[in-house]
mmCIF file of N, CA, C and O in Angstrom:
data_model
loop_
_atom_site.group_PDB
_atom_site.id
_atom_site.type_symbol
_atom_site.label_atom_id
_atom_site.label_comp_id
_atom_site.label_asym_id
_atom_site.label_seq_id
_atom_site.Cartn_x
_atom_site.Cartn_y
_atom_site.Cartn_z
ATOM 1 N N MET A 1 -9.705 19.158 -2.925
ATOM 2 C CA MET A 1 -8.622 18.640 -2.128
ATOM 3 C C MET A 1 -7.552 18.093 -3.062
ATOM 4 O O MET A 1 -7.828 17.301 -3.932
ATOM 5 N N LYS A 2 -6.331 18.514 -2.882
ATOM 6 C CA LYS A 2 -5.236 18.060 -3.731
ATOM 7 C C LYS A 2 -4.557 16.860 -3.106
ATOM 8 O O LYS A 2 -4.392 16.767 -1.909
ATOM 9 N N TYR A 3 -4.142 15.919 -3.944
ATOM 10 C CA TYR A 3 -3.426 14.734 -3.501
ATOM 11 C C TYR A 3 -1.974 14.878 -3.925
ATOM 12 O O TYR A 3 -1.687 14.938 -5.121
ATOM 13 N N PRO A 4 -1.040 14.939 -2.973
ATOM 14 C CA PRO A 4 0.359 15.182 -3.344
ATOM 15 C C PRO A 4 0.997 14.052 -4.129
ATOM 16 O O PRO A 4 1.978 14.272 -4.819
ATOM 17 N N GLY A 5 0.457 12.836 -4.086
ATOM 18 C CA GLY A 5 1.055 11.716 -4.791
ATOM 19 C C GLY A 5 0.751 11.683 -6.266
ATOM 20 O O GLY A 5 1.320 10.910 -7.013
ATOM 21 N N ILE A 6 -0.156 12.527 -6.710
ATOM 22 C CA ILE A 6 -0.525 12.512 -8.122
ATOM 23 C C ILE A 6 0.359 13.498 -8.878
ATOM 24 O O ILE A 6 0.518 14.637 -8.488
ATOM 25 N N LYS A 7 0.903 13.019 -9.967
ATOM 26 C CA LYS A 7 1.751 13.869 -10.809
ATOM 27 C C LYS A 7 1.061 14.050 -12.153
ATOM 28 O O LYS A 7 0.474 13.126 -12.682
ATOM 29 N N ILE A 8 1.167 15.236 -12.679
ATOM 30 C CA ILE A 8 0.548 15.523 -13.972
ATOM 31 C C ILE A 8 1.631 16.021 -14.916
ATOM 32 O O ILE A 8 2.386 16.907 -14.588
ATOM 33 N N LEU A 9 1.681 15.407 -16.071
ATOM 34 C CA LEU A 9 2.627 15.798 -17.105
ATOM 35 C C LEU A 9 1.837 16.269 -18.308
ATOM 36 O O LEU A 9 0.863 15.652 -18.694
ATOM 37 N N LEU A 10 2.251 17.350 -18.875
ATOM 38 C CA LEU A 10 1.555 17.907 -20.019
ATOM 39 C C LEU A 10 2.322 17.612 -21.299
ATOM 40 O O LEU A 10 3.517 17.795 -21.361
ATOM 41 N N VAL A 11 1.590 17.168 -22.262
ATOM 42 C CA VAL A 11 2.172 16.952 -23.571
ATOM 43 C C VAL A 11 1.297 17.690 -24.562
ATOM 44 O O VAL A 11 0.086 17.507 -24.576
ATOM 45 N N LEU A 12 1.894 18.511 -25.363
ATOM 46 C CA LEU A 12 1.146 19.291 -26.329
ATOM 47 C C LEU A 12 1.559 18.837 -27.717
ATOM 48 O O LEU A 12 2.690 19.007 -28.118
ATOM 49 N N ALA A 13 0.627 18.224 -28.435
ATOM 50 C CA ALA A 13 0.902 17.739 -29.782
ATOM 51 C C ALA A 13 -0.062 18.447 -30.715
ATOM 52 O O ALA A 13 -1.253 18.224 -30.655
ATOM 53 N N LEU A 14 0.443 19.313 -31.550
ATOM 54 C CA LEU A 14 -0.419 20.131 -32.382
ATOM 55 C C LEU A 14 0.022 20.119 -33.838
ATOM 56 O O LEU A 14 1.200 20.123 -34.134
ATOM 57 N N ALA A 15 -0.939 20.124 -34.715
ATOM 58 C CA ALA A 15 -0.665 20.410 -36.123
ATOM 59 C C ALA A 15 -0.806 21.918 -36.268
ATOM 60 O O ALA A 15 -1.778 22.494 -35.829
ATOM 61 N N THR A 16 0.158 22.566 -36.867
ATOM 62 C CA THR A 16 0.119 24.021 -36.971
ATOM 63 C C THR A 16 -0.210 24.453 -38.387
ATOM 64 O O THR A 16 -0.340 23.653 -39.295
ATOM 65 N N VAL A 17 -0.317 25.753 -38.562
ATOM 66 C CA VAL A 17 -0.628 26.311 -39.873
ATOM 67 C C VAL A 17 0.394 25.870 -40.918
ATOM 68 O O VAL A 17 0.048 25.571 -42.045
ATOM 69 N N ALA A 18 1.639 25.772 -40.518
ATOM 70 C CA ALA A 18 2.679 25.373 -41.468
ATOM 71 C C ALA A 18 2.461 23.955 -41.982
ATOM 72 O O ALA A 18 2.819 23.639 -43.106
ATOM 73 N N PHE A 19 1.861 23.103 -41.173
ATOM 74 C CA PHE A 19 1.656 21.712 -41.589
ATOM 75 C C PHE A 19 0.369 21.543 -42.383
ATOM 76 O O PHE A 19 0.374 21.122 -43.516
ATOM 77 N N ALA A 20 -0.754 21.830 -41.767
ATOM 78 C CA ALA A 20 -2.024 21.508 -42.411
ATOM 79 C C ALA A 20 -2.900 22.727 -42.679
ATOM 80 O O ALA A 20 -3.976 22.596 -43.221
ATOM 81 N N GLY A 21 -2.451 23.898 -42.295
ATOM 82 C CA GLY A 21 -3.253 25.083 -42.529
ATOM 83 C C GLY A 21 -4.520 25.128 -41.692
ATOM 84 O O GLY A 21 -5.490 25.748 -42.072
ATOM 85 N N ILE A 22 -4.518 24.466 -40.522
ATOM 86 C CA ILE A 22 -5.767 24.410 -39.785
ATOM 87 C C ILE A 22 -5.786 25.217 -38.498
ATOM 88 O O ILE A 22 -6.842 25.586 -38.045
ATOM 89 N N GLY A 23 -4.669 25.493 -37.879
ATOM 90 C CA GLY A 23 -4.769 26.273 -36.653
ATOM 91 C C GLY A 23 -3.481 26.420 -35.886
ATOM 92 O O GLY A 23 -2.511 25.728 -36.116
ATOM 93 N N ILE A 24 -3.527 27.367 -34.962
ATOM 94 C CA ILE A 24 -2.424 27.645 -34.054
ATOM 95 C C ILE A 24 -3.016 27.773 -32.657
ATOM 96 O O ILE A 24 -4.087 28.333 -32.481
ATOM 97 N N ILE A 25 -2.302 27.265 -31.667
ATOM 98 C CA ILE A 25 -2.708 27.408 -30.279
ATOM 99 C C ILE A 25 -1.824 28.480 -29.642
ATOM 100 O O ILE A 25 -0.604 28.391 -29.690
ATOM 101 N N ASP A 26 -2.448 29.493 -29.040
ATOM 102 C CA ASP A 26 -1.688 30.551 -28.377
ATOM 103 C C ASP A 26 -1.142 30.096 -27.033
ATOM 104 O O ASP A 26 -0.044 30.483 -26.653
ATOM 105 N N TYR A 27 -1.923 29.330 -26.292
ATOM 106 C CA TYR A 27 -1.403 28.724 -25.068
ATOM 107 C C TYR A 27 -2.204 27.482 -24.713
ATOM 108 O O TYR A 27 -3.332 27.302 -25.156
ATOM 109 N N PHE A 28 -1.586 26.636 -23.891
ATOM 110 C CA PHE A 28 -2.196 25.389 -23.419
ATOM 111 C C PHE A 28 -1.742 25.223 -21.977
ATOM 112 O O PHE A 28 -0.561 25.332 -21.678
ATOM 113 N N GLN A 29 -2.699 24.978 -21.092
ATOM 114 C CA GLN A 29 -2.379 24.897 -19.666
ATOM 115 C C GLN A 29 -3.220 23.818 -19.004
ATOM 116 O O GLN A 29 -4.393 23.662 -19.324
ATOM 117 N N VAL A 30 -2.614 23.083 -18.098
ATOM 118 C CA VAL A 30 -3.341 22.116 -17.283
ATOM 119 C C VAL A 30 -3.031 22.441 -15.836
ATOM 120 O O VAL A 30 -1.869 22.638 -15.477
ATOM 121 N N ARG A 31 -4.082 22.512 -15.002
ATOM 122 C CA ARG A 31 -3.887 22.843 -13.593
ATOM 123 C C ARG A 31 -4.893 22.077 -12.755
ATOM 124 O O ARG A 31 -5.925 21.638 -13.253
ATOM 125 N N THR A 32 -4.575 21.923 -11.481
ATOM 126 C CA THR A 32 -5.507 21.284 -10.566
ATOM 127 C C THR A 32 -6.387 22.337 -9.925
ATOM 128 O O THR A 32 -5.989 23.489 -9.741
ATOM 129 N N SER A 33 -7.594 21.923 -9.573
ATOM 130 C CA SER A 33 -8.541 22.781 -8.873
ATOM 131 C C SER A 33 -9.423 21.866 -8.027
ATOM 132 O O SER A 33 -10.240 21.115 -8.569
ATOM 133 N N GLN A 34 -9.210 21.917 -6.728
ATOM 134 C CA GLN A 34 -9.894 21.017 -5.801
ATOM 135 C C GLN A 34 -9.621 19.576 -6.223
ATOM 136 O O GLN A 34 -8.477 19.173 -6.292
ATOM 137 N N ASP A 35 -10.639 18.801 -6.527
ATOM 138 C CA ASP A 35 -10.447 17.402 -6.921
ATOM 139 C C ASP A 35 -10.433 17.200 -8.431
ATOM 140 O O ASP A 35 -10.551 16.076 -8.906
ATOM 141 N N ASN A 36 -10.298 18.250 -9.193
ATOM 142 C CA ASN A 36 -10.373 18.178 -10.651
ATOM 143 C C ASN A 36 -9.082 18.660 -11.300
ATOM 144 O O ASN A 36 -8.268 19.327 -10.680
ATOM 145 N N VAL A 37 -8.960 18.345 -12.576
ATOM 146 C CA VAL A 37 -7.891 18.896 -13.403
ATOM 147 C C VAL A 37 -8.558 19.725 -14.488
ATOM 148 O O VAL A 37 -9.476 19.263 -15.173
ATOM 149 N N ILE A 38 -8.113 20.964 -14.630
ATOM 150 C CA ILE A 38 -8.669 21.894 -15.610
ATOM 151 C C ILE A 38 -7.690 21.996 -16.775
ATOM 152 O O ILE A 38 -6.514 22.315 -16.589
ATOM 153 N N ILE A 39 -8.190 21.729 -17.973
ATOM 154 C CA ILE A 39 -7.394 21.826 -19.193
ATOM 155 C C ILE A 39 -7.909 23.040 -19.949
ATOM 156 O O ILE A 39 -9.100 23.120 -20.263
ATOM 157 N N GLU A 40 -7.020 23.991 -20.223
ATOM 158 C CA GLU A 40 -7.421 25.240 -20.880
ATOM 159 C C GLU A 40 -6.486 25.545 -22.038
ATOM 160 O O GLU A 40 -5.301 25.233 -21.974
ATOM 161 N N TRP A 41 -7.033 26.152 -23.065
ATOM 162 C CA TRP A 41 -6.211 26.619 -24.172
ATOM 163 C C TRP A 41 -6.920 27.761 -24.877
ATOM 164 O O TRP A 41 -8.111 27.981 -24.711
ATOM 165 N N LYS A 42 -6.136 28.509 -25.633
ATOM 166 C CA LYS A 42 -6.667 29.607 -26.438
ATOM 167 C C LYS A 42 -6.210 29.387 -27.860
ATOM 168 O O LYS A 42 -5.034 29.155 -28.116
ATOM 169 N N SER A 43 -7.166 29.464 -28.769
ATOM 170 C CA SER A 43 -6.824 29.304 -30.179
ATOM 171 C C SER A 43 -6.346 30.630 -30.740
ATOM 172 O O SER A 43 -6.735 31.694 -30.278
ATOM 173 N N GLY A 44 -5.507 30.535 -31.728
ATOM 174 C CA GLY A 44 -5.137 31.697 -32.536
ATOM 175 C C GLY A 44 -6.009 31.637 -33.771
ATOM 176 O O GLY A 44 -7.231 31.687 -33.693
ATOM 177 N N THR A 45 -5.364 31.427 -34.894
ATOM 178 C CA THR A 45 -6.087 31.281 -36.145
ATOM 179 C C THR A 45 -6.694 29.888 -36.226
ATOM 180 O O THR A 45 -6.014 28.902 -35.986
ATOM 181 N N GLU A 46 -7.972 29.826 -36.530
ATOM 182 C CA GLU A 46 -8.627 28.544 -36.776
ATOM 183 C C GLU A 46 -9.165 28.571 -38.195
ATOM 184 O O GLU A 46 -9.923 29.457 -38.552
ATOM 185 N N SER A 47 -8.754 27.603 -38.974
ATOM 186 C CA SER A 47 -9.227 27.485 -40.343
ATOM 187 C C SER A 47 -9.463 26.013 -40.626
ATOM 188 O O SER A 47 -8.550 25.200 -40.489
ATOM 189 N N ASN A 48 -10.691 25.659 -40.962
ATOM 190 C CA ASN A 48 -11.027 24.283 -41.302
ATOM 191 C C ASN A 48 -10.942 23.337 -40.094
ATOM 192 O O ASN A 48 -10.686 22.160 -40.239
ATOM 193 N N ILE A 49 -11.146 23.851 -38.874
ATOM 194 C CA ILE A 49 -11.083 23.016 -37.677
ATOM 195 C C ILE A 49 -12.492 22.572 -37.300
ATOM 196 O O ILE A 49 -13.396 23.385 -37.158
ATOM 197 N N ASP A 50 -12.651 21.263 -37.118
ATOM 198 C CA ASP A 50 -13.930 20.719 -36.685
ATOM 199 C C ASP A 50 -14.036 20.678 -35.168
ATOM 200 O O ASP A 50 -15.020 21.129 -34.595
ATOM 201 N N HIS A 51 -12.994 20.108 -34.515
ATOM 202 C CA HIS A 51 -13.037 19.994 -33.060
ATOM 203 C C HIS A 51 -11.637 19.727 -32.503
ATOM 204 O O HIS A 51 -10.693 19.488 -33.254
ATOM 205 N N TYR A 52 -11.560 19.787 -31.196
ATOM 206 C CA TYR A 52 -10.348 19.434 -30.471
ATOM 207 C C TYR A 52 -10.612 18.129 -29.733
ATOM 208 O O TYR A 52 -11.694 17.923 -29.183
ATOM 209 N N SER A 53 -9.623 17.264 -29.686
ATOM 210 C CA SER A 53 -9.726 16.002 -28.978
ATOM 211 C C SER A 53 -8.745 16.031 -27.806
ATOM 212 O O SER A 53 -7.551 16.232 -27.996
ATOM 213 N N ILE A 54 -9.267 15.844 -26.598
ATOM 214 C CA ILE A 54 -8.426 15.797 -25.406
ATOM 215 C C ILE A 54 -8.187 14.330 -25.082
ATOM 216 O O ILE A 54 -9.136 13.557 -24.950
ATOM 217 N N GLU A 55 -6.907 13.976 -24.980
ATOM 218 C CA GLU A 55 -6.535 12.594 -24.710
ATOM 219 C C GLU A 55 -5.690 12.527 -23.444
ATOM 220 O O GLU A 55 -4.999 13.477 -23.100
ATOM 221 N N ARG A 56 -5.764 11.372 -22.785
ATOM 222 C CA ARG A 56 -5.009 11.170 -21.553
ATOM 223 C C ARG A 56 -4.422 9.759 -21.559
ATOM 224 O O ARG A 56 -4.988 8.844 -22.140
ATOM 225 N N LYS A 57 -3.279 9.605 -20.888
ATOM 226 C CA LYS A 57 -2.670 8.286 -20.741
ATOM 227 C C LYS A 57 -1.863 8.242 -19.462
ATOM 228 O O LYS A 57 -1.583 9.264 -18.856
ATOM 229 N N THR A 58 -1.507 7.036 -19.077
ATOM 230 C CA THR A 58 -0.524 6.798 -18.026
ATOM 231 C C THR A 58 0.640 6.072 -18.688
ATOM 232 O O THR A 58 0.526 5.627 -19.833
ATOM 233 N N PRO A 59 1.764 5.908 -17.992
ATOM 234 C CA PRO A 59 2.876 5.169 -18.601
ATOM 235 C C PRO A 59 2.510 3.736 -18.987
ATOM 236 O O PRO A 59 3.121 3.161 -19.873
ATOM 237 N N GLN A 60 1.502 3.171 -18.358
ATOM 238 C CA GLN A 60 1.100 1.795 -18.655
ATOM 239 C C GLN A 60 0.021 1.701 -19.733
ATOM 240 O O GLN A 60 -0.335 0.608 -20.150
ATOM 241 N N GLN A 61 -0.525 2.811 -20.171
ATOM 242 C CA GLN A 61 -1.632 2.822 -21.138
ATOM 243 C C GLN A 61 -1.242 3.551 -22.403
ATOM 244 O O GLN A 61 -0.308 4.343 -22.414
ATOM 245 N N ASN A 62 -2.028 3.331 -23.441
ATOM 246 C CA ASN A 62 -1.961 4.156 -24.639
ATOM 247 C C ASN A 62 -2.878 5.349 -24.434
ATOM 248 O O ASN A 62 -3.738 5.342 -23.551
ATOM 249 N N TYR A 63 -2.735 6.365 -25.288
ATOM 250 C CA TYR A 63 -3.650 7.502 -25.222
ATOM 251 C C TYR A 63 -5.068 7.047 -25.527
ATOM 252 O O TYR A 63 -5.284 6.195 -26.379
ATOM 253 N N PHE A 64 -6.026 7.624 -24.821
ATOM 254 C CA PHE A 64 -7.432 7.424 -25.152
ATOM 255 C C PHE A 64 -8.149 8.754 -24.993
ATOM 256 O O PHE A 64 -7.773 9.594 -24.169
ATOM 257 N N GLU A 65 -9.143 8.933 -25.816
ATOM 258 C CA GLU A 65 -9.880 10.194 -25.832
ATOM 259 C C GLU A 65 -10.786 10.279 -24.610
ATOM 260 O O GLU A 65 -11.539 9.355 -24.325
ATOM 261 N N ILE A 66 -10.695 11.404 -23.906
ATOM 262 C CA ILE A 66 -11.574 11.619 -22.758
ATOM 263 C C ILE A 66 -12.650 12.662 -23.057
ATOM 264 O O ILE A 66 -13.649 12.718 -22.352
ATOM 265 N N ALA A 67 -12.441 13.461 -24.126
ATOM 266 C CA ALA A 67 -13.446 14.474 -24.471
ATOM 267 C C ALA A 67 -13.187 15.030 -25.857
ATOM 268 O O ALA A 67 -12.055 15.011 -26.346
ATOM 269 N N THR A 68 -14.247 15.521 -26.470
ATOM 270 C CA THR A 68 -14.118 16.321 -27.686
ATOM 271 C C THR A 68 -14.761 17.671 -27.412
ATOM 272 O O THR A 68 -15.770 17.762 -26.709
ATOM 273 N N VAL A 69 -14.154 18.702 -27.960
ATOM 274 C CA VAL A 69 -14.645 20.064 -27.775
ATOM 275 C C VAL A 69 -14.797 20.680 -29.156
ATOM 276 O O VAL A 69 -13.817 20.764 -29.903
ATOM 277 N N PRO A 70 -16.009 21.107 -29.528
ATOM 278 C CA PRO A 70 -16.216 21.694 -30.856
ATOM 279 C C PRO A 70 -15.457 23.012 -31.028
ATOM 280 O O PRO A 70 -15.282 23.768 -30.066
ATOM 281 N N SER A 71 -15.032 23.266 -32.240
ATOM 282 C CA SER A 71 -14.365 24.515 -32.570
ATOM 283 C C SER A 71 -15.355 25.673 -32.473
ATOM 284 O O SER A 71 -16.509 25.544 -32.869
ATOM 285 N N LYS A 72 -14.875 26.807 -31.938
ATOM 286 C CA LYS A 72 -15.720 28.004 -31.812
ATOM 287 C C LYS A 72 -15.271 29.126 -32.744
ATOM 288 O O LYS A 72 -15.939 30.136 -32.834
ATOM 289 N N GLY A 73 -14.116 28.973 -33.394
ATOM 290 C CA GLY A 73 -13.607 30.027 -34.264
ATOM 291 C C GLY A 73 -12.301 30.584 -33.728
ATOM 292 O O GLY A 73 -11.849 30.236 -32.640
ATOM 293 N N SER A 74 -11.691 31.456 -34.499
ATOM 294 C CA SER A 74 -10.388 32.014 -34.147
ATOM 295 C C SER A 74 -10.431 32.820 -32.853
ATOM 296 O O SER A 74 -11.451 33.425 -32.515
ATOM 297 N N ASN A 75 -9.304 32.808 -32.163
ATOM 298 C CA ASN A 75 -9.092 33.611 -30.957
ATOM 299 C C ASN A 75 -10.123 33.350 -29.863
ATOM 300 O O ASN A 75 -10.657 34.274 -29.271
ATOM 301 N N GLN A 76 -10.369 32.084 -29.584
ATOM 302 C CA GLN A 76 -11.351 31.694 -28.571
ATOM 303 C C GLN A 76 -10.674 30.987 -27.396
ATOM 304 O O GLN A 76 -9.638 30.352 -27.556
ATOM 305 N N PHE A 77 -11.289 31.091 -26.234
ATOM 306 C CA PHE A 77 -10.831 30.395 -25.040
ATOM 307 C C PHE A 77 -11.624 29.108 -24.879
ATOM 308 O O PHE A 77 -12.835 29.088 -25.081
ATOM 309 N N TYR A 78 -10.921 28.033 -24.499
ATOM 310 C CA TYR A 78 -11.536 26.730 -24.307
ATOM 311 C C TYR A 78 -11.148 26.201 -22.929
ATOM 312 O O TYR A 78 -10.064 26.488 -22.432
ATOM 313 N N SER A 79 -12.040 25.395 -22.365
ATOM 314 C CA SER A 79 -11.760 24.795 -21.071
ATOM 315 C C SER A 79 -12.483 23.459 -20.972
ATOM 316 O O SER A 79 -13.605 23.311 -21.455
ATOM 317 N N TYR A 80 -11.814 22.498 -20.339
ATOM 318 C CA TYR A 80 -12.427 21.196 -20.071
ATOM 319 C C TYR A 80 -12.000 20.778 -18.670
ATOM 320 O O TYR A 80 -10.830 20.931 -18.297
ATOM 321 N N THR A 81 -12.929 20.252 -17.890
ATOM 322 C CA THR A 81 -12.637 19.783 -16.540
ATOM 323 C C THR A 81 -12.633 18.260 -16.521
ATOM 324 O O THR A 81 -13.644 17.631 -16.826
ATOM 325 N N ASP A 82 -11.489 17.696 -16.168
ATOM 326 C CA ASP A 82 -11.362 16.247 -16.025
ATOM 327 C C ASP A 82 -11.692 15.910 -14.576
ATOM 328 O O ASP A 82 -10.894 16.125 -13.671
ATOM 329 N N GLN A 83 -12.883 15.374 -14.362
ATOM 330 C CA GLN A 83 -13.370 15.116 -13.010
ATOM 331 C C GLN A 83 -13.005 13.738 -12.487
ATOM 332 O O GLN A 83 -13.172 13.462 -11.310
ATOM 333 N N SER A 84 -12.507 12.864 -13.347
ATOM 334 C CA SER A 84 -12.235 11.493 -12.921
ATOM 335 C C SER A 84 -10.777 11.262 -12.531
ATOM 336 O O SER A 84 -10.410 10.161 -12.142
ATOM 337 N N ILE A 85 -9.962 12.275 -12.576
ATOM 338 C CA ILE A 85 -8.519 12.106 -12.447
ATOM 339 C C ILE A 85 -8.068 11.670 -11.061
ATOM 340 O O ILE A 85 -7.130 10.909 -10.916
ATOM 341 N N TYR A 86 -8.719 12.117 -10.008
ATOM 342 C CA TYR A 86 -8.240 11.840 -8.659
ATOM 343 C C TYR A 86 -8.730 10.512 -8.092
ATOM 344 O O TYR A 86 -8.540 10.213 -6.941
ATOM 345 N N LYS A 87 -9.338 9.696 -8.909
ATOM 346 C CA LYS A 87 -9.774 8.385 -8.431
ATOM 347 C C LYS A 87 -8.596 7.429 -8.261
ATOM 348 O O LYS A 87 -8.690 6.454 -7.564
ATOM 349 N N ALA A 88 -7.495 7.722 -8.912
ATOM 350 C CA ALA A 88 -6.287 6.897 -8.789
ATOM 351 C C ALA A 88 -5.175 7.770 -8.229
ATOM 352 O O ALA A 88 -4.952 8.876 -8.689
ATOM 353 N N GLN A 89 -4.484 7.266 -7.225
ATOM 354 C CA GLN A 89 -3.400 8.028 -6.620
ATOM 355 C C GLN A 89 -2.053 7.497 -7.096
ATOM 356 O O GLN A 89 -1.930 6.363 -7.536
ATOM 357 N N ASP A 90 -1.053 8.346 -6.971
ATOM 358 C CA ASP A 90 0.323 8.004 -7.344
ATOM 359 C C ASP A 90 0.437 7.527 -8.782
ATOM 360 O O ASP A 90 1.125 6.556 -9.088
ATOM 361 N N VAL A 91 -0.263 8.204 -9.677
ATOM 362 C CA VAL A 91 -0.236 7.869 -11.095
ATOM 363 C C VAL A 91 0.214 9.103 -11.865
ATOM 364 O O VAL A 91 -0.192 10.216 -11.563
ATOM 365 N N LEU A 92 1.042 8.892 -12.863
ATOM 366 C CA LEU A 92 1.468 9.969 -13.750
ATOM 367 C C LEU A 92 0.484 10.030 -14.915
ATOM 368 O O LEU A 92 0.266 9.022 -15.602
ATOM 369 N N PHE A 93 -0.144 11.169 -15.118
ATOM 370 C CA PHE A 93 -1.085 11.360 -16.216
ATOM 371 C C PHE A 93 -0.465 12.276 -17.258
ATOM 372 O O PHE A 93 0.115 13.299 -16.921
ATOM 373 N N VAL A 94 -0.603 11.901 -18.507
ATOM 374 C CA VAL A 94 -0.091 12.682 -19.623
ATOM 375 C C VAL A 94 -1.286 13.103 -20.468
ATOM 376 O O VAL A 94 -2.132 12.268 -20.819
ATOM 377 N N TYR A 95 -1.366 14.392 -20.786
ATOM 378 C CA TYR A 95 -2.454 14.921 -21.605
ATOM 379 C C TYR A 95 -1.927 15.298 -22.979
ATOM 380 O O TYR A 95 -0.797 15.769 -23.117
ATOM 381 N N ARG A 96 -2.792 15.119 -23.970
ATOM 382 C CA ARG A 96 -2.460 15.509 -25.340
ATOM 383 C C ARG A 96 -3.688 16.182 -25.935
ATOM 384 O O ARG A 96 -4.815 15.727 -25.761
ATOM 385 N N LEU A 97 -3.459 17.274 -26.648
ATOM 386 C CA LEU A 97 -4.524 17.995 -27.327
ATOM 387 C C LEU A 97 -4.328 17.836 -28.825
ATOM 388 O O LEU A 97 -3.276 18.177 -29.353
ATOM 389 N N LYS A 98 -5.325 17.274 -29.489
ATOM 390 C CA LYS A 98 -5.262 17.105 -30.937
ATOM 391 C C LYS A 98 -6.234 18.073 -31.598
ATOM 392 O O LYS A 98 -7.354 18.249 -31.130
ATOM 393 N N ILE A 99 -5.788 18.658 -32.680
ATOM 394 C CA ILE A 99 -6.654 19.496 -33.509
ATOM 395 C C ILE A 99 -7.144 18.619 -34.652
ATOM 396 O O ILE A 99 -6.342 18.045 -35.384
ATOM 397 N N VAL A 100 -8.453 18.520 -34.813
ATOM 398 C CA VAL A 100 -9.032 17.669 -35.852
ATOM 399 C C VAL A 100 -9.730 18.567 -36.873
ATOM 400 O O VAL A 100 -10.610 19.353 -36.523
ATOM 401 N N SER A 101 -9.336 18.434 -38.127
ATOM 402 C CA SER A 101 -9.889 19.277 -39.192
ATOM 403 C C SER A 101 -11.213 18.723 -39.704
ATOM 404 O O SER A 101 -11.639 17.628 -39.344
ATOM 405 N N ASN A 102 -11.853 19.480 -40.581
ATOM 406 C CA ASN A 102 -13.134 19.068 -41.156
ATOM 407 C C ASN A 102 -13.031 17.796 -41.979
ATOM 408 O O ASN A 102 -14.012 17.067 -42.125
ATOM 409 N N ASP A 103 -11.844 17.485 -42.513
ATOM 410 C CA ASP A 103 -11.676 16.245 -43.274
ATOM 411 C C ASP A 103 -11.152 15.100 -42.393
ATOM 412 O O ASP A 103 -10.687 14.082 -42.880
ATOM 413 N N ASN A 104 -11.223 15.280 -41.068
ATOM 414 C CA ASN A 104 -10.882 14.285 -40.070
ATOM 415 C C ASN A 104 -9.388 13.975 -39.970
ATOM 416 O O ASN A 104 -9.001 12.934 -39.449
ATOM 417 N N THR A 105 -8.524 14.851 -40.467
ATOM 418 C CA THR A 105 -7.093 14.705 -40.246
ATOM 419 C C THR A 105 -6.741 15.463 -38.955
ATOM 420 O O THR A 105 -7.461 16.357 -38.542
ATOM 421 N N SER A 106 -5.640 15.072 -38.358
ATOM 422 C CA SER A 106 -5.243 15.755 -37.119
ATOM 423 C C SER A 106 -3.760 16.066 -37.143
ATOM 424 O O SER A 106 -3.017 15.534 -37.952
#
């Protein structure tokens, strides 16, 4: 069930190959599905990537990590379901995807 008062804003913050030599994201998408929010992305080149960190915030909060997803290798599809999102209505949620390398830089 979708709640019309909930707004979702997507923010994509990525370190790319040009910066740290660790990866490229081919696409990043957030969508609603029943009472959940589905966060999906596809990696391009992955080099030295340990995991992805999914973060969420509201205008009144700082970002906080809601999940980590281990790296699977280049050209892979990833998905995470945020099941707790619809507990609050009329809130703007902002998502951020961080790429974390093996040396813990992002």
